[in-house]
Short mmCIF file of N, CA and C in Angstrom, two decimals:
data_model
loop_
_atom_site.label_atom_id
_atom_site.label_comp_id
_atom_site.label_asym_id
_atom_site.label_seq_id
_atom_site.Cartn_x
_atom_site.Cartn_y
_atom_site.Cartn_z
N MET A 1191 111.55 99.29 104.83
CA MET A 1191 112.68 100.05 104.36
C MET A 1191 113.11 99.51 103.00
N THR A 1192 113.55 100.39 102.16
CA THR A 1192 113.93 100.00 100.81
C THR A 1192 115.29 100.60 100.48
N PHE A 1193 116.06 99.84 99.73
CA PHE A 1193 117.33 100.31 99.20
C PHE A 1193 117.18 100.38 97.69
N LEU A 1194 117.48 101.51 97.09
CA LEU A 1194 117.42 101.67 95.65
C LEU A 1194 118.78 101.31 95.08
N ARG A 1195 118.80 100.39 94.14
CA ARG A 1195 120.05 99.79 93.69
C ARG A 1195 120.97 100.72 92.90
N ASP A 1196 120.43 101.60 92.13
CA ASP A 1196 121.27 102.42 91.26
C ASP A 1196 120.99 103.90 91.45
N ASP A 1197 122.04 104.68 91.34
CA ASP A 1197 121.79 106.12 91.32
C ASP A 1197 122.20 106.69 89.97
N TYR A 1198 121.90 105.92 88.92
CA TYR A 1198 122.16 106.36 87.56
C TYR A 1198 121.43 107.66 87.23
N LEU A 1199 120.34 107.94 87.93
CA LEU A 1199 119.56 109.15 87.65
C LEU A 1199 120.32 110.42 87.99
N ARG A 1200 121.36 110.30 88.82
CA ARG A 1200 122.13 111.50 89.20
C ARG A 1200 122.80 112.15 88.00
N GLU A 1201 123.09 111.38 86.96
CA GLU A 1201 123.72 111.98 85.78
C GLU A 1201 122.76 112.90 85.03
N PHE A 1202 121.46 112.78 85.30
CA PHE A 1202 120.46 113.60 84.63
C PHE A 1202 119.96 114.75 85.50
N ASP A 1203 120.07 114.60 86.80
CA ASP A 1203 119.67 115.65 87.74
C ASP A 1203 120.56 115.52 88.97
N SER A 1204 121.46 116.47 89.15
CA SER A 1204 122.45 116.38 90.23
C SER A 1204 121.83 116.46 91.61
N PHE A 1205 120.55 116.83 91.70
CA PHE A 1205 119.90 116.92 93.00
C PHE A 1205 119.25 115.61 93.44
N VAL A 1206 119.33 114.57 92.60
CA VAL A 1206 118.85 113.25 93.03
C VAL A 1206 119.70 112.85 94.23
N PRO A 1207 119.07 112.47 95.34
CA PRO A 1207 119.85 112.12 96.53
C PRO A 1207 120.80 110.97 96.25
N SER A 1208 121.98 111.04 96.83
CA SER A 1208 122.93 109.96 96.70
C SER A 1208 122.34 108.72 97.36
N LEU A 1209 122.23 107.66 96.61
CA LEU A 1209 121.55 106.48 97.10
C LEU A 1209 122.41 105.60 97.98
N ASP A 1210 123.72 105.80 97.93
CA ASP A 1210 124.58 104.97 98.77
C ASP A 1210 124.87 105.63 100.11
N GLY A 1211 124.19 106.70 100.42
CA GLY A 1211 124.38 107.34 101.72
C GLY A 1211 125.76 107.94 101.82
N TYR A 1212 126.31 107.88 103.00
CA TYR A 1212 127.60 108.51 103.25
C TYR A 1212 128.53 107.53 103.93
N GLY A 1213 129.77 107.49 103.46
CA GLY A 1213 130.77 106.64 104.10
C GLY A 1213 130.42 105.16 104.08
N GLY A 1214 129.80 104.69 103.00
CA GLY A 1214 129.46 103.28 102.90
C GLY A 1214 128.14 102.89 103.52
N LYS A 1215 127.41 103.86 104.07
CA LYS A 1215 126.10 103.57 104.65
C LYS A 1215 125.03 103.62 103.56
N PHE A 1216 123.94 102.90 103.77
CA PHE A 1216 122.84 102.89 102.82
C PHE A 1216 121.91 104.06 103.09
N LYS A 1217 121.40 104.65 102.03
CA LYS A 1217 120.41 105.72 102.16
C LYS A 1217 119.04 105.08 102.27
N PRO A 1218 118.33 105.26 103.39
CA PRO A 1218 117.03 104.60 103.52
C PRO A 1218 115.90 105.35 102.81
N PHE A 1219 115.03 104.58 102.21
CA PHE A 1219 113.80 105.06 101.61
C PHE A 1219 112.70 104.20 102.21
N PHE A 1220 111.68 104.81 102.80
CA PHE A 1220 110.65 104.05 103.48
C PHE A 1220 109.48 103.73 102.56
N GLY A 1221 109.63 102.68 101.79
CA GLY A 1221 108.53 102.16 101.00
C GLY A 1221 108.13 103.01 99.82
N LYS A 1222 107.49 102.36 98.89
CA LYS A 1222 107.01 102.98 97.67
C LYS A 1222 105.85 103.90 98.01
N LEU A 1223 105.87 105.12 97.49
CA LEU A 1223 104.77 106.07 97.68
C LEU A 1223 103.62 105.76 96.72
N PHE A 1224 103.96 105.61 95.44
CA PHE A 1224 102.97 105.31 94.41
C PHE A 1224 103.71 104.86 93.17
N SER A 1225 102.96 104.36 92.20
CA SER A 1225 103.55 103.89 90.95
C SER A 1225 102.88 104.57 89.76
N VAL A 1226 103.66 104.72 88.70
CA VAL A 1226 103.16 105.17 87.41
C VAL A 1226 103.67 104.13 86.42
N GLY A 1227 102.80 103.20 86.03
CA GLY A 1227 103.23 102.08 85.20
C GLY A 1227 104.24 101.23 85.97
N GLN A 1228 105.39 101.00 85.36
CA GLN A 1228 106.44 100.19 85.99
C GLN A 1228 107.45 101.05 86.76
N ILE A 1229 107.10 102.30 86.99
CA ILE A 1229 107.98 103.22 87.71
C ILE A 1229 107.39 103.46 89.10
N ASP A 1230 108.21 103.24 90.11
CA ASP A 1230 107.80 103.47 91.50
C ASP A 1230 108.44 104.75 92.00
N TYR A 1231 107.73 105.48 92.83
CA TYR A 1231 108.24 106.72 93.40
C TYR A 1231 108.55 106.52 94.88
N TYR A 1232 109.72 107.00 95.28
CA TYR A 1232 110.19 106.91 96.66
C TYR A 1232 110.60 108.30 97.15
N ALA A 1233 110.47 108.52 98.45
CA ALA A 1233 110.96 109.76 99.06
C ALA A 1233 112.08 109.40 100.03
N PRO A 1234 113.22 110.05 99.92
CA PRO A 1234 114.30 109.77 100.87
C PRO A 1234 113.99 110.38 102.23
N ILE A 1235 114.48 109.72 103.25
CA ILE A 1235 114.38 110.29 104.59
C ILE A 1235 115.81 110.67 104.99
N SER A 1236 115.98 111.86 105.49
CA SER A 1236 117.31 112.38 105.82
C SER A 1236 117.40 112.66 107.31
N SER A 1237 118.60 112.60 107.81
CA SER A 1237 118.82 112.93 109.22
C SER A 1237 118.44 114.37 109.49
N GLY A 1238 117.80 114.58 110.63
CA GLY A 1238 117.45 115.93 111.04
C GLY A 1238 118.70 116.71 111.42
N LYS A 1239 118.74 117.96 111.04
CA LYS A 1239 119.87 118.83 111.37
C LYS A 1239 119.34 120.05 112.10
N GLN A 1240 120.21 120.75 112.75
CA GLN A 1240 119.81 121.93 113.51
C GLN A 1240 119.09 122.94 112.62
N LYS A 1241 119.55 123.09 111.37
CA LYS A 1241 118.91 124.05 110.46
C LYS A 1241 117.44 123.72 110.22
N HIS A 1242 117.06 122.44 110.36
CA HIS A 1242 115.67 122.05 110.12
C HIS A 1242 114.71 122.58 111.18
N THR A 1243 115.23 122.97 112.34
CA THR A 1243 114.34 123.54 113.36
C THR A 1243 113.74 124.86 112.85
N GLU A 1244 114.45 125.54 111.96
CA GLU A 1244 113.99 126.82 111.41
C GLU A 1244 113.03 126.64 110.24
N PHE A 1245 113.04 125.46 109.62
CA PHE A 1245 112.20 125.22 108.45
C PHE A 1245 110.75 125.07 108.89
N ARG A 1246 109.86 125.58 108.07
CA ARG A 1246 108.43 125.43 108.34
C ARG A 1246 107.96 124.10 107.76
N GLU A 1247 107.19 123.38 108.54
CA GLU A 1247 106.63 122.12 108.05
C GLU A 1247 105.48 122.45 107.10
N THR A 1248 105.45 121.79 105.94
CA THR A 1248 104.42 122.02 104.93
C THR A 1248 103.90 120.68 104.44
N ASN A 1249 103.04 120.72 103.43
CA ASN A 1249 102.56 119.46 102.87
C ASN A 1249 103.61 118.81 101.96
N LEU A 1250 104.77 119.44 101.79
CA LEU A 1250 105.87 118.87 101.03
C LEU A 1250 107.10 118.59 101.89
N PHE A 1251 107.12 119.10 103.10
CA PHE A 1251 108.30 118.96 103.97
C PHE A 1251 107.82 118.56 105.36
N TYR A 1252 108.28 117.40 105.80
CA TYR A 1252 107.85 116.85 107.09
C TYR A 1252 109.03 116.71 108.04
N LYS A 1253 108.80 117.05 109.28
CA LYS A 1253 109.79 116.85 110.34
C LYS A 1253 109.36 115.63 111.14
N VAL A 1254 110.30 114.74 111.38
CA VAL A 1254 110.02 113.50 112.11
C VAL A 1254 110.60 113.62 113.51
N TYR A 1255 109.73 113.47 114.49
CA TYR A 1255 110.13 113.49 115.90
C TYR A 1255 109.85 112.13 116.51
N LEU A 1256 110.54 111.83 117.59
CA LEU A 1256 110.28 110.57 118.30
C LEU A 1256 108.91 110.63 118.94
N HIS A 1257 108.27 109.49 119.08
CA HIS A 1257 106.90 109.41 119.60
C HIS A 1257 106.74 109.96 121.00
N ASN A 1258 107.75 109.86 121.83
CA ASN A 1258 107.58 110.24 123.23
C ASN A 1258 107.84 111.72 123.51
N GLU A 1259 108.05 112.50 122.49
CA GLU A 1259 108.31 113.92 122.70
C GLU A 1259 107.00 114.71 122.75
N THR A 1260 106.93 115.64 123.67
CA THR A 1260 105.75 116.50 123.76
C THR A 1260 105.87 117.63 122.73
N ASP A 1261 104.77 118.32 122.48
CA ASP A 1261 104.80 119.44 121.54
C ASP A 1261 105.80 120.50 121.97
N ALA A 1262 105.89 120.77 123.26
CA ALA A 1262 106.83 121.78 123.76
C ALA A 1262 108.27 121.36 123.48
N GLU A 1263 108.57 120.07 123.65
CA GLU A 1263 109.92 119.59 123.39
C GLU A 1263 110.26 119.68 121.91
N LYS A 1264 109.28 119.44 121.04
CA LYS A 1264 109.52 119.51 119.61
C LYS A 1264 109.91 120.92 119.18
N MET A 1265 109.37 121.92 119.86
CA MET A 1265 109.63 123.30 119.49
C MET A 1265 111.08 123.70 119.72
N VAL A 1266 111.76 123.05 120.65
CA VAL A 1266 113.13 123.45 120.98
C VAL A 1266 114.16 122.42 120.54
N LYS A 1267 113.73 121.31 120.00
CA LYS A 1267 114.64 120.24 119.65
C LYS A 1267 114.62 120.01 118.15
N LYS A 1268 115.76 119.66 117.60
CA LYS A 1268 115.79 119.38 116.17
C LYS A 1268 115.09 118.05 115.89
N PRO A 1269 114.49 117.93 114.72
CA PRO A 1269 113.84 116.66 114.37
C PRO A 1269 114.89 115.57 114.17
N VAL A 1270 114.51 114.31 114.40
CA VAL A 1270 115.45 113.21 114.18
C VAL A 1270 115.61 112.95 112.69
N ALA A 1271 114.61 113.34 111.90
CA ALA A 1271 114.68 113.12 110.45
C ALA A 1271 113.75 114.10 109.75
N VAL A 1272 113.94 114.23 108.45
CA VAL A 1272 113.05 115.05 107.62
C VAL A 1272 112.76 114.29 106.33
N ILE A 1273 111.59 114.58 105.78
CA ILE A 1273 111.20 114.04 104.48
C ILE A 1273 110.82 115.23 103.62
N ASP A 1274 111.51 115.38 102.49
CA ASP A 1274 111.24 116.48 101.57
C ASP A 1274 110.70 115.89 100.27
N LEU A 1275 109.40 116.03 100.05
CA LEU A 1275 108.78 115.44 98.88
C LEU A 1275 109.26 116.06 97.57
N LYS A 1276 109.91 117.21 97.64
CA LYS A 1276 110.45 117.80 96.42
C LYS A 1276 111.58 116.94 95.86
N HIS A 1277 112.02 115.94 96.63
CA HIS A 1277 113.10 115.05 96.20
C HIS A 1277 112.60 113.63 95.95
N ILE A 1278 111.30 113.46 95.63
CA ILE A 1278 110.84 112.12 95.31
C ILE A 1278 111.57 111.63 94.07
N VAL A 1279 111.86 110.33 94.04
CA VAL A 1279 112.70 109.75 93.00
C VAL A 1279 111.92 108.66 92.26
N PRO A 1280 111.86 108.74 90.91
CA PRO A 1280 111.24 107.66 90.14
C PRO A 1280 112.27 106.56 89.86
N VAL A 1281 111.87 105.32 90.11
CA VAL A 1281 112.80 104.19 89.98
C VAL A 1281 112.06 103.03 89.32
N PRO A 1282 112.69 102.35 88.34
CA PRO A 1282 112.06 101.15 87.80
C PRO A 1282 111.80 100.14 88.93
N SER A 1283 110.65 99.50 88.89
CA SER A 1283 110.26 98.59 89.96
C SER A 1283 111.34 97.57 90.29
N ALA A 1284 112.03 97.08 89.29
CA ALA A 1284 113.04 96.04 89.51
C ALA A 1284 114.31 96.57 90.18
N GLN A 1285 114.46 97.88 90.31
CA GLN A 1285 115.69 98.44 90.86
C GLN A 1285 115.58 98.80 92.34
N ALA A 1286 114.55 98.34 93.00
CA ALA A 1286 114.40 98.57 94.44
C ALA A 1286 114.36 97.22 95.13
N ALA A 1287 114.97 97.15 96.30
CA ALA A 1287 114.99 95.90 97.06
C ALA A 1287 114.84 96.22 98.53
N PRO A 1288 114.21 95.32 99.28
CA PRO A 1288 114.11 95.54 100.73
C PRO A 1288 115.50 95.64 101.35
N LEU A 1289 115.65 96.53 102.28
CA LEU A 1289 116.92 96.68 102.99
C LEU A 1289 116.83 95.84 104.26
N ALA A 1290 117.53 94.71 104.25
CA ALA A 1290 117.50 93.80 105.39
C ALA A 1290 118.36 94.35 106.53
N HIS A 1291 117.91 94.12 107.74
CA HIS A 1291 118.68 94.56 108.91
C HIS A 1291 120.08 93.97 108.91
N GLU A 1292 120.22 92.77 108.35
CA GLU A 1292 121.54 92.14 108.28
C GLU A 1292 122.51 92.97 107.46
N SER A 1293 121.99 93.69 106.47
CA SER A 1293 122.86 94.54 105.65
C SER A 1293 123.51 95.63 106.49
N ILE A 1294 122.80 96.10 107.50
CA ILE A 1294 123.35 97.11 108.40
C ILE A 1294 124.26 96.45 109.43
N LEU A 1295 123.78 95.35 110.00
CA LEU A 1295 124.56 94.66 111.04
C LEU A 1295 125.90 94.16 110.51
N ASN A 1296 125.96 93.81 109.23
CA ASN A 1296 127.19 93.29 108.63
C ASN A 1296 128.05 94.36 107.97
N ASN A 1297 127.66 95.62 108.10
CA ASN A 1297 128.38 96.72 107.46
C ASN A 1297 129.14 97.50 108.53
N ASP A 1298 130.46 97.46 108.45
CA ASP A 1298 131.31 98.13 109.45
C ASP A 1298 131.15 99.65 109.44
N ALA A 1299 130.63 100.22 108.36
CA ALA A 1299 130.46 101.68 108.29
C ALA A 1299 129.50 102.20 109.35
N TYR A 1300 128.65 101.33 109.89
CA TYR A 1300 127.68 101.74 110.91
C TYR A 1300 128.26 101.70 112.33
N GLY A 1301 129.53 101.36 112.45
CA GLY A 1301 130.17 101.41 113.76
C GLY A 1301 130.08 100.12 114.55
N SER A 1302 130.10 100.28 115.85
CA SER A 1302 130.10 99.14 116.78
C SER A 1302 128.74 98.44 116.77
N PRO A 1303 128.68 97.23 117.31
CA PRO A 1303 127.38 96.55 117.42
C PRO A 1303 126.35 97.40 118.17
N SER A 1304 126.78 98.13 119.18
CA SER A 1304 125.87 98.99 119.94
C SER A 1304 125.34 100.12 119.06
N GLU A 1305 126.22 100.74 118.28
CA GLU A 1305 125.80 101.83 117.38
C GLU A 1305 124.85 101.31 116.30
N LYS A 1306 125.12 100.12 115.81
CA LYS A 1306 124.24 99.51 114.80
C LYS A 1306 122.86 99.27 115.39
N SER A 1307 122.82 98.76 116.61
CA SER A 1307 121.53 98.50 117.27
C SER A 1307 120.75 99.80 117.47
N LYS A 1308 121.45 100.86 117.90
CA LYS A 1308 120.79 102.16 118.10
C LYS A 1308 120.24 102.69 116.77
N TYR A 1309 121.01 102.50 115.71
CA TYR A 1309 120.57 102.97 114.40
C TYR A 1309 119.32 102.21 113.94
N LEU A 1310 119.30 100.90 114.17
CA LEU A 1310 118.13 100.11 113.79
C LEU A 1310 116.90 100.52 114.59
N VAL A 1311 117.09 100.85 115.87
CA VAL A 1311 115.97 101.34 116.70
C VAL A 1311 115.46 102.65 116.12
N LEU A 1312 116.38 103.54 115.76
CA LEU A 1312 115.99 104.82 115.16
C LEU A 1312 115.21 104.60 113.86
N LEU A 1313 115.70 103.70 113.01
CA LEU A 1313 114.99 103.42 111.76
C LEU A 1313 113.58 102.89 112.02
N ARG A 1314 113.43 102.04 113.02
CA ARG A 1314 112.10 101.52 113.36
C ARG A 1314 111.19 102.64 113.85
N GLN A 1315 111.74 103.57 114.64
CA GLN A 1315 110.95 104.71 115.12
C GLN A 1315 110.54 105.61 113.96
N GLU A 1316 111.48 105.85 113.05
CA GLU A 1316 111.17 106.67 111.87
C GLU A 1316 110.10 105.99 111.02
N LEU A 1317 110.23 104.68 110.84
CA LEU A 1317 109.26 103.93 110.06
C LEU A 1317 107.87 103.99 110.70
N ALA A 1318 107.82 103.92 112.03
CA ALA A 1318 106.54 104.02 112.73
C ALA A 1318 105.90 105.38 112.45
N TRP A 1319 106.70 106.45 112.47
CA TRP A 1319 106.18 107.79 112.18
C TRP A 1319 105.66 107.84 110.74
N VAL A 1320 106.46 107.31 109.81
CA VAL A 1320 106.06 107.31 108.40
C VAL A 1320 104.74 106.55 108.24
N ASN A 1321 104.63 105.40 108.88
CA ASN A 1321 103.39 104.61 108.78
C ASN A 1321 102.19 105.37 109.32
N GLN A 1322 102.37 106.10 110.41
CA GLN A 1322 101.28 106.89 110.98
C GLN A 1322 100.84 108.03 110.06
N ASN A 1323 101.76 108.52 109.26
CA ASN A 1323 101.50 109.69 108.40
C ASN A 1323 101.45 109.33 106.92
N GLU A 1324 101.42 108.05 106.64
CA GLU A 1324 101.53 107.56 105.26
C GLU A 1324 100.46 108.14 104.33
N GLU A 1325 99.24 108.18 104.77
CA GLU A 1325 98.15 108.62 103.89
C GLU A 1325 98.37 110.04 103.39
N ARG A 1326 98.71 110.96 104.28
CA ARG A 1326 98.89 112.35 103.83
C ARG A 1326 100.18 112.52 103.03
N ILE A 1327 101.23 111.75 103.37
CA ILE A 1327 102.47 111.83 102.60
C ILE A 1327 102.23 111.36 101.17
N VAL A 1328 101.58 110.21 101.02
CA VAL A 1328 101.30 109.67 99.69
C VAL A 1328 100.40 110.60 98.89
N GLU A 1329 99.35 111.10 99.52
CA GLU A 1329 98.42 112.00 98.83
C GLU A 1329 99.15 113.25 98.33
N ASN A 1330 99.98 113.85 99.18
CA ASN A 1330 100.71 115.06 98.79
C ASN A 1330 101.77 114.76 97.73
N ALA A 1331 102.39 113.59 97.79
CA ALA A 1331 103.37 113.20 96.77
C ALA A 1331 102.69 113.04 95.41
N LYS A 1332 101.51 112.45 95.39
CA LYS A 1332 100.77 112.29 94.13
C LYS A 1332 100.36 113.64 93.55
N ILE A 1333 99.91 114.53 94.41
CA ILE A 1333 99.52 115.87 93.96
C ILE A 1333 100.73 116.60 93.37
N LEU A 1334 101.85 116.54 94.08
CA LEU A 1334 103.08 117.17 93.59
C LEU A 1334 103.48 116.59 92.24
N HIS A 1335 103.48 115.28 92.13
CA HIS A 1335 103.86 114.62 90.88
C HIS A 1335 102.96 115.09 89.73
N LYS A 1336 101.67 115.08 89.96
CA LYS A 1336 100.73 115.47 88.90
C LYS A 1336 100.98 116.91 88.45
N LYS A 1337 101.17 117.81 89.41
CA LYS A 1337 101.41 119.21 89.06
C LYS A 1337 102.74 119.38 88.33
N CYS A 1338 103.78 118.68 88.78
CA CYS A 1338 105.09 118.79 88.12
C CYS A 1338 105.06 118.24 86.70
N MET A 1339 104.21 117.25 86.47
CA MET A 1339 104.14 116.62 85.16
C MET A 1339 103.22 117.37 84.19
N THR A 1340 102.27 118.16 84.71
CA THR A 1340 101.26 118.74 83.81
C THR A 1340 101.21 120.26 83.77
N ILE A 1341 101.71 120.93 84.79
CA ILE A 1341 101.57 122.38 84.85
C ILE A 1341 102.94 123.03 84.66
N GLU A 1342 103.15 123.62 83.48
CA GLU A 1342 104.44 124.25 83.18
C GLU A 1342 104.80 125.35 84.17
N SER A 1343 103.82 126.12 84.59
CA SER A 1343 104.09 127.28 85.44
C SER A 1343 103.98 126.97 86.94
N PHE A 1344 103.91 125.70 87.30
CA PHE A 1344 103.80 125.34 88.72
C PHE A 1344 105.03 125.88 89.46
N HIS A 1345 104.81 126.80 90.40
CA HIS A 1345 105.91 127.55 91.02
C HIS A 1345 106.88 126.68 91.81
N ILE A 1346 106.47 125.59 92.36
CA ILE A 1346 107.36 124.72 93.14
C ILE A 1346 108.23 123.86 92.22
N ARG A 1347 107.80 123.69 91.00
CA ARG A 1347 108.48 122.78 90.07
C ARG A 1347 109.97 123.05 89.94
N LYS A 1348 110.36 124.30 89.94
CA LYS A 1348 111.79 124.61 89.77
C LYS A 1348 112.62 124.21 90.99
N ARG A 1349 111.97 123.94 92.13
CA ARG A 1349 112.70 123.50 93.33
C ARG A 1349 112.63 121.98 93.51
N CYS A 1350 111.94 121.32 92.59
CA CYS A 1350 111.81 119.86 92.64
C CYS A 1350 112.83 119.22 91.70
N LEU A 1351 112.99 117.91 91.85
CA LEU A 1351 113.74 117.17 90.84
C LEU A 1351 112.99 117.28 89.52
N ASN A 1352 113.69 117.10 88.43
CA ASN A 1352 113.07 117.16 87.11
C ASN A 1352 112.34 115.83 86.87
N LEU A 1353 111.11 115.74 87.36
CA LEU A 1353 110.39 114.47 87.34
C LEU A 1353 110.08 113.99 85.92
N ARG A 1354 109.82 114.91 85.02
CA ARG A 1354 109.55 114.51 83.63
C ARG A 1354 110.75 113.77 83.04
N LEU A 1355 111.90 114.39 83.15
CA LEU A 1355 113.12 113.80 82.60
C LEU A 1355 113.47 112.50 83.34
N LEU A 1356 113.43 112.54 84.67
CA LEU A 1356 113.83 111.37 85.44
C LEU A 1356 112.89 110.19 85.22
N GLU A 1357 111.61 110.46 85.09
CA GLU A 1357 110.66 109.37 84.83
C GLU A 1357 110.94 108.76 83.46
N GLN A 1358 111.22 109.59 82.47
CA GLN A 1358 111.54 109.06 81.14
C GLN A 1358 112.82 108.24 81.18
N LYS A 1359 113.85 108.72 81.87
CA LYS A 1359 115.11 107.98 81.97
C LYS A 1359 114.91 106.68 82.73
N ALA A 1360 114.06 106.69 83.73
CA ALA A 1360 113.77 105.45 84.47
C ALA A 1360 113.07 104.45 83.55
N ARG A 1361 112.19 104.93 82.68
CA ARG A 1361 111.51 104.04 81.72
C ARG A 1361 112.52 103.44 80.72
N ASP A 1362 113.48 104.28 80.30
CA ASP A 1362 114.47 103.85 79.31
C ASP A 1362 115.54 102.94 79.90
N PHE A 1363 115.66 102.92 81.22
CA PHE A 1363 116.75 102.19 81.88
C PHE A 1363 116.59 100.68 81.70
N SER A 1364 117.69 100.05 81.34
CA SER A 1364 117.72 98.58 81.36
C SER A 1364 119.08 98.17 81.90
N PRO A 1365 119.09 97.40 82.98
CA PRO A 1365 120.36 97.03 83.62
C PRO A 1365 121.22 96.14 82.75
#
């Protein structure tokens, strides 16, 4: 798990996910997808919502289910999380840090000790899913990045973050 230190990129593209999460919670990013020079790309993982049951899973949008669910159960249940590669974020390598479990355990925004433990279990389950699907996620993220950076008429580009601008701003960033 990774915590991205700054969300300075939001001033350049308002669709950059809020990096501080909600109500003092950290927004989790599960590891670096790939790098371009000193810029690392991350994909945010978001809580699954009921509306996501209607979304079609594609090579850019993944639904995360718990390991013990059968295919039939997945069809009627909302995913526990989603990953939308259209929101990959370029970040200078020095601006990402591992998110230690202690950061969650010591943060009152996550609720009671029991709620914190449940959240950590959920994060471990989500991470296990990401690890199982890492190869295809990374491959599709690289393809998306290349098309967004090189093909002006790429039809998905207008629904993605402005990767050209954000990558340049990440290069220009100095803390």
